[in-house]
Tab-separated table of N, CA and C in Angstrom:
chain	number	residue	atom	x	y	z
A	1	MET	N	-14.176	-6.872	29.463
A	1	MET	CA	-13.146	-7.792	29.857
A	1	MET	C	-11.989	-7.720	28.851
A	2	THR	N	-10.789	-7.834	29.357
A	2	THR	CA	-9.599	-7.779	28.508
A	2	THR	C	-8.923	-9.137	28.473
A	3	LYS	N	-8.636	-9.596	27.286
A	3	LYS	CA	-7.903	-10.852	27.109
A	3	LYS	C	-6.419	-10.514	27.006
A	4	THR	N	-5.603	-11.208	27.783
A	4	THR	CA	-4.166	-11.015	27.713
A	4	THR	C	-3.543	-12.110	26.859
A	5	ILE	N	-2.740	-11.692	25.897
A	5	ILE	CA	-1.988	-12.616	25.051
A	5	ILE	C	-0.518	-12.377	25.333
A	6	ARG	N	0.142	-13.398	25.840
A	6	ARG	CA	1.584	-13.324	26.098
A	6	ARG	C	2.290	-13.961	24.903
A	7	LEU	N	2.879	-13.101	24.082
A	7	LEU	CA	3.460	-13.560	22.824
A	7	LEU	C	4.397	-14.741	23.015
A	8	ALA	N	5.345	-14.630	23.932
A	8	ALA	CA	6.344	-15.695	24.120
A	8	ALA	C	5.723	-16.983	24.649
A	9	ALA	N	4.830	-16.873	25.608
A	9	ALA	CA	4.252	-18.067	26.248
A	9	ALA	C	3.101	-18.668	25.432
A	10	ASP	N	2.264	-17.826	24.858
A	10	ASP	CA	1.074	-18.312	24.163
A	10	ASP	C	1.324	-18.646	22.692
A	11	PHE	N	2.276	-17.981	22.085
A	11	PHE	CA	2.542	-18.175	20.654
A	11	PHE	C	3.911	-18.814	20.456
A	12	ASN	N	4.967	-18.043	20.637
A	12	ASN	CA	6.322	-18.582	20.500
A	12	ASN	C	7.322	-17.569	21.028
A	13	PRO	N	8.380	-18.010	21.733
A	13	PRO	CA	9.376	-17.065	22.241
A	13	PRO	C	10.281	-16.499	21.134
A	14	PHE	N	10.244	-17.094	19.934
A	14	PHE	CA	11.080	-16.632	18.829
A	14	PHE	C	10.236	-16.396	17.579
A	15	PRO	N	9.283	-15.456	17.634
A	15	PRO	CA	8.459	-15.184	16.456
A	15	PRO	C	9.328	-14.586	15.357
A	16	PHE	N	8.991	-14.906	14.114
A	16	PHE	CA	9.831	-14.417	13.034
A	16	PHE	C	9.070	-14.369	11.722
A	17	GLY	N	9.328	-13.331	10.971
A	17	GLY	CA	8.857	-13.232	9.602
A	17	GLY	C	7.463	-12.660	9.461
A	18	ARG	N	7.182	-12.301	8.251
A	18	ARG	CA	5.896	-11.695	7.915
A	18	ARG	C	4.856	-12.762	7.571
A	19	TYR	N	5.236	-13.686	6.707
A	19	TYR	CA	4.301	-14.680	6.169
A	19	TYR	C	4.688	-16.100	6.590
A	20	PRO	N	3.764	-17.037	6.529
A	20	PRO	CA	4.093	-18.429	6.845
A	20	PRO	C	5.249	-18.985	6.013
A	21	SER	N	5.441	-18.474	4.809
A	21	SER	CA	6.569	-18.933	3.988
A	21	SER	C	7.913	-18.531	4.602
A	22	HIS	N	7.898	-17.579	5.528
A	22	HIS	CA	9.121	-17.149	6.217
A	22	HIS	C	9.397	-17.984	7.459
A	23	GLY	N	8.435	-18.757	7.885
A	23	GLY	CA	8.607	-19.592	9.061
A	23	GLY	C	7.278	-19.857	9.738
A	24	GLU	N	7.288	-20.854	10.573
A	24	GLU	CA	6.062	-21.311	11.232
A	24	GLU	C	5.457	-20.272	12.168
A	25	TRP	N	6.272	-19.382	12.732
A	25	TRP	CA	5.807	-18.443	13.761
A	25	TRP	C	5.762	-17.016	13.232
A	26	SER	N	5.079	-16.825	12.113
A	26	SER	CA	5.038	-15.545	11.403
A	26	SER	C	4.019	-14.569	11.984
A	27	GLY	N	4.177	-13.314	11.599
A	27	GLY	CA	3.232	-12.273	11.995
A	27	GLY	C	1.836	-12.542	11.475
A	28	GLN	N	1.744	-13.054	10.255
A	28	GLN	CA	0.430	-13.378	9.692
A	28	GLN	C	-0.263	-14.454	10.530
A	29	ARG	N	0.463	-15.469	10.906
A	29	ARG	CA	-0.132	-16.534	11.728
A	29	ARG	C	-0.577	-15.997	13.090
A	30	PHE	N	0.250	-15.170	13.718
A	30	PHE	CA	-0.120	-14.591	15.007
A	30	PHE	C	-1.392	-13.756	14.879
A	31	ARG	N	-1.457	-12.965	13.825
A	31	ARG	CA	-2.642	-12.137	13.598
A	31	ARG	C	-3.878	-13.009	13.408
A	32	GLU	N	-3.779	-14.002	12.531
A	32	GLU	CA	-4.945	-14.805	12.177
A	32	GLU	C	-5.404	-15.750	13.286
A	33	GLU	N	-4.461	-16.282	14.056
A	33	GLU	CA	-4.819	-17.279	15.068
A	33	GLU	C	-5.021	-16.711	16.467
A	34	TRP	N	-4.475	-15.527	16.735
A	34	TRP	CA	-4.577	-14.975	18.086
A	34	TRP	C	-5.269	-13.616	18.133
A	35	LEU	N	-4.791	-12.654	17.356
A	35	LEU	CA	-5.342	-11.300	17.446
A	35	LEU	C	-6.744	-11.206	16.856
A	36	LYS	N	-6.897	-11.646	15.639
A	36	LYS	CA	-8.174	-11.519	14.938
A	36	LYS	C	-9.327	-12.219	15.665
A	37	PRO	N	-9.168	-13.468	16.102
A	37	PRO	CA	-10.286	-14.106	16.804
A	37	PRO	C	-10.716	-13.358	18.072
A	38	ALA	N	-9.762	-12.849	18.824
A	38	ALA	CA	-10.118	-12.108	20.046
A	38	ALA	C	-10.862	-10.822	19.699
A	39	LEU	N	-10.401	-10.132	18.678
A	39	LEU	CA	-11.066	-8.894	18.277
A	39	LEU	C	-12.452	-9.165	17.703
A	40	LEU	N	-12.596	-10.207	16.912
A	40	LEU	CA	-13.915	-10.540	16.352
A	40	LEU	C	-14.898	-10.972	17.437
A	41	ALA	N	-14.382	-11.489	18.537
A	41	ALA	CA	-15.240	-11.866	19.668
A	41	ALA	C	-15.643	-10.644	20.491
A	42	GLY	N	-15.141	-9.475	20.100
A	42	GLY	CA	-15.506	-8.241	20.784
A	42	GLY	C	-14.642	-7.911	21.980
A	43	GLU	N	-13.578	-8.661	22.165
A	43	GLU	CA	-12.732	-8.453	23.333
A	43	GLU	C	-11.733	-7.326	23.113
A	44	ALA	N	-11.419	-6.641	24.201
A	44	ALA	CA	-10.242	-5.778	24.225
A	44	ALA	C	-9.086	-6.723	24.530
A	45	ILE	N	-7.911	-6.416	23.993
A	45	ILE	CA	-6.792	-7.312	24.233
A	45	ILE	C	-5.554	-6.551	24.685
A	46	GLU	N	-4.785	-7.214	25.517
A	46	GLU	CA	-3.464	-6.731	25.893
A	46	GLU	C	-2.474	-7.740	25.327
A	47	VAL	N	-1.510	-7.257	24.572
A	47	VAL	CA	-0.485	-8.129	24.013
A	47	VAL	C	0.819	-7.824	24.746
A	48	ASP	N	1.293	-8.795	25.486
A	48	ASP	CA	2.531	-8.663	26.249
A	48	ASP	C	3.668	-9.216	25.389
A	49	LEU	N	4.558	-8.325	24.966
A	49	LEU	CA	5.668	-8.709	24.097
A	49	LEU	C	6.894	-9.196	24.863
A	50	ASP	N	6.904	-8.994	26.174
A	50	ASP	CA	8.071	-9.388	26.967
A	50	ASP	C	8.311	-10.890	26.869
A	51	GLY	N	9.552	-11.252	26.811
A	51	GLY	CA	9.934	-12.654	26.723
A	51	GLY	C	10.179	-13.110	25.303
A	52	ALA	N	9.586	-12.435	24.327
A	52	ALA	CA	9.820	-12.788	22.929
A	52	ALA	C	11.149	-12.175	22.498
A	53	ARG	N	11.910	-12.904	21.742
A	53	ARG	CA	13.231	-12.459	21.302
A	53	ARG	C	13.244	-12.261	19.791
A	54	GLY	N	13.993	-11.249	19.381
A	54	GLY	CA	14.181	-11.010	17.954
A	54	GLY	C	12.938	-10.540	17.240
A	55	LEU	N	12.150	-9.678	17.888
A	55	LEU	CA	10.925	-9.183	17.253
A	55	LEU	C	11.288	-8.295	16.063
A	56	SER	N	11.096	-8.813	14.884
A	56	SER	CA	11.452	-8.076	13.677
A	56	SER	C	10.347	-7.103	13.294
A	57	PRO	N	10.726	-6.018	12.622
A	57	PRO	CA	9.707	-5.094	12.125
A	57	PRO	C	8.689	-5.790	11.224
A	58	SER	N	9.139	-6.738	10.411
A	58	SER	CA	8.193	-7.410	9.506
A	58	SER	C	7.149	-8.218	10.280
A	59	PHE	N	7.567	-8.868	11.358
A	59	PHE	CA	6.613	-9.610	12.181
A	59	PHE	C	5.584	-8.658	12.782
A	60	LEU	N	6.060	-7.597	13.425
A	60	LEU	CA	5.156	-6.662	14.101
A	60	LEU	C	4.235	-5.940	13.121
A	61	GLU	N	4.775	-5.515	11.986
A	61	GLU	CA	3.946	-4.795	11.024
A	61	GLU	C	2.872	-5.699	10.450
A	62	GLU	N	3.225	-6.936	10.125
A	62	GLU	CA	2.228	-7.851	9.568
A	62	GLU	C	1.165	-8.209	10.595
A	63	ALA	N	1.578	-8.450	11.823
A	63	ALA	CA	0.620	-8.817	12.869
A	63	ALA	C	-0.366	-7.684	13.137
A	64	PHE	N	0.139	-6.477	13.304
A	64	PHE	CA	-0.714	-5.367	13.733
A	64	PHE	C	-1.187	-4.493	12.576
A	65	GLY	N	-0.305	-4.112	11.678
A	65	GLY	CA	-0.726	-3.355	10.496
A	65	GLY	C	-1.642	-4.197	9.621
A	66	GLY	N	-1.407	-5.499	9.612
A	66	GLY	CA	-2.247	-6.405	8.835
A	66	GLY	C	-3.696	-6.427	9.299
A	67	LEU	N	-3.917	-6.091	10.561
A	67	LEU	CA	-5.302	-5.998	11.043
A	67	LEU	C	-6.052	-4.890	10.316
A	68	VAL	N	-5.380	-3.769	10.071
A	68	VAL	CA	-6.013	-2.654	9.350
A	68	VAL	C	-6.285	-3.073	7.902
A	69	ARG	N	-5.297	-3.701	7.277
A	69	ARG	CA	-5.502	-4.161	5.888
A	69	ARG	C	-6.594	-5.223	5.810
A	70	GLY	N	-6.836	-5.895	6.926
A	70	GLY	CA	-7.864	-6.929	6.974
A	70	GLY	C	-9.242	-6.416	7.352
A	71	GLY	N	-9.388	-5.110	7.500
A	71	GLY	CA	-10.722	-4.554	7.719
A	71	GLY	C	-10.983	-3.911	9.061
A	72	PHE	N	-10.057	-4.003	9.990
A	72	PHE	CA	-10.246	-3.336	11.283
A	72	PHE	C	-9.840	-1.869	11.160
A	73	ALA	N	-10.610	-0.992	11.767
A	73	ALA	CA	-10.288	0.440	11.748
A	73	ALA	C	-9.151	0.725	12.723
A	74	ALA	N	-8.190	1.524	12.277
A	74	ALA	CA	-7.040	1.863	13.113
A	74	ALA	C	-7.496	2.486	14.430
A	75	LYS	N	-8.455	3.375	14.370
A	75	LYS	CA	-8.946	4.046	15.579
A	75	LYS	C	-9.513	3.031	16.575
A	76	ASP	N	-10.248	2.050	16.073
A	76	ASP	CA	-10.810	1.002	16.928
A	76	ASP	C	-9.696	0.152	17.542
A	77	LEU	N	-8.700	-0.196	16.741
A	77	LEU	CA	-7.585	-0.997	17.253
A	77	LEU	C	-6.834	-0.262	18.355
A	78	ILE	N	-6.598	1.018	18.143
A	78	ILE	CA	-5.859	1.795	19.138
A	78	ILE	C	-6.615	1.850	20.461
A	79	SER	N	-7.933	1.823	20.400
A	79	SER	CA	-8.705	1.856	21.646
A	79	SER	C	-8.881	0.470	22.274
A	80	ARG	N	-8.782	-0.596	21.471
A	80	ARG	CA	-9.046	-1.950	21.988
A	80	ARG	C	-7.813	-2.817	22.206
A	81	VAL	N	-6.679	-2.414	21.634
A	81	VAL	CA	-5.460	-3.218	21.747
A	81	VAL	C	-4.434	-2.444	22.563
A	82	ARG	N	-4.018	-3.039	23.653
A	82	ARG	CA	-2.960	-2.443	24.481
A	82	ARG	C	-1.707	-3.295	24.302
A	83	ILE	N	-0.619	-2.622	23.970
A	83	ILE	CA	0.662	-3.312	23.803
A	83	ILE	C	1.471	-3.068	25.062
A	84	LYS	N	2.076	-4.130	25.580
A	84	LYS	CA	2.880	-4.037	26.792
A	84	LYS	C	4.270	-4.567	26.499
A	85	SER	N	5.283	-3.799	26.908
A	85	SER	CA	6.656	-4.271	26.821
A	85	SER	C	7.490	-3.511	27.842
A	86	ASP	N	7.708	-4.134	28.992
A	86	ASP	CA	8.562	-3.530	30.007
A	86	ASP	C	10.025	-3.609	29.591
A	87	ARG	N	10.377	-4.651	28.862
A	87	ARG	CA	11.755	-4.862	28.428
A	87	ARG	C	12.181	-3.820	27.394
A	88	ASP	N	11.297	-3.486	26.464
A	88	ASP	CA	11.608	-2.514	25.418
A	88	ASP	C	10.376	-1.656	25.131
A	89	PRO	N	10.171	-0.582	25.909
A	89	PRO	CA	8.979	0.259	25.742
A	89	PRO	C	8.852	0.898	24.357
A	90	THR	N	9.942	0.991	23.591
A	90	THR	CA	9.836	1.567	22.250
A	90	THR	C	8.982	0.695	21.327
A	91	LEU	N	8.844	-0.592	21.664
A	91	LEU	CA	8.013	-1.473	20.852
A	91	LEU	C	6.548	-1.040	20.868
A	92	VAL	N	6.111	-0.469	21.968
A	92	VAL	CA	4.725	0.006	22.065
A	92	VAL	C	4.487	1.077	21.004
A	93	ASP	N	5.375	2.063	20.939
A	93	ASP	CA	5.243	3.125	19.939
A	93	ASP	C	5.377	2.579	18.522
A	94	THR	N	6.260	1.630	18.333
A	94	THR	CA	6.466	1.035	17.014
A	94	THR	C	5.186	0.380	16.510
A	95	VAL	N	4.537	-0.390	17.359
A	95	VAL	CA	3.295	-1.051	16.955
A	95	VAL	C	2.214	-0.015	16.633
A	96	LEU	N	2.108	1.028	17.430
A	96	LEU	CA	1.115	2.070	17.164
A	96	LEU	C	1.391	2.765	15.831
A	97	ILE	N	2.655	2.970	15.515
A	97	ILE	CA	3.011	3.560	14.224
A	97	ILE	C	2.567	2.644	13.086
A	98	TYR	N	2.791	1.343	13.227
A	98	TYR	CA	2.376	0.400	12.180
A	98	TYR	C	0.862	0.396	12.000
A	99	ILE	N	0.120	0.474	13.090
A	99	ILE	CA	-1.340	0.505	12.987
A	99	ILE	C	-1.790	1.779	12.296
A	100	ARG	N	-1.246	2.908	12.684
A	100	ARG	CA	-1.657	4.195	12.088
A	100	ARG	C	-1.255	4.313	10.625
A	101	ALA	N	-0.117	3.726	10.252
A	101	ALA	CA	0.386	3.865	8.879
A	101	ALA	C	-0.257	2.888	7.905
A	102	ALA	N	-0.835	1.813	8.398
A	102	ALA	CA	-1.422	0.801	7.499
A	102	ALA	C	-2.632	1.379	6.771
A	103	LYS	N	-2.766	0.997	5.530
A	103	LYS	CA	-3.888	1.456	4.705
A	103	LYS	C	-4.881	0.333	4.502
A	104	PRO	N	-6.168	0.611	4.739
A	104	PRO	CA	-7.188	-0.419	4.500
A	104	PRO	C	-7.175	-0.839	3.030
A	105	MET	N	-7.469	-2.100	2.792
A	105	MET	CA	-7.494	-2.602	1.401
A	105	MET	C	-8.892	-2.563	0.858
């Protein structure tokens, strides 16, 4: 079963920043409250980025690259996380680059 997370509707239409100190709707918060719990539950997830505005590289890298630094294998993430963006398909490749480039801690 695949869990769908709609970034704009489920989290916030204006996500911003890497850490909570950068704002309430940070990449770290999205990772910890939405992505990580679904992955730890064994679910495959689809993250729909459409509708979210101003998606910064720092938000996306922290949300998705941070999963690798937090112990998830990049190969596993690539097979279990599907990124969707009809509005800006380049975001799909960007997120995959962040996952592949992140180094486990």
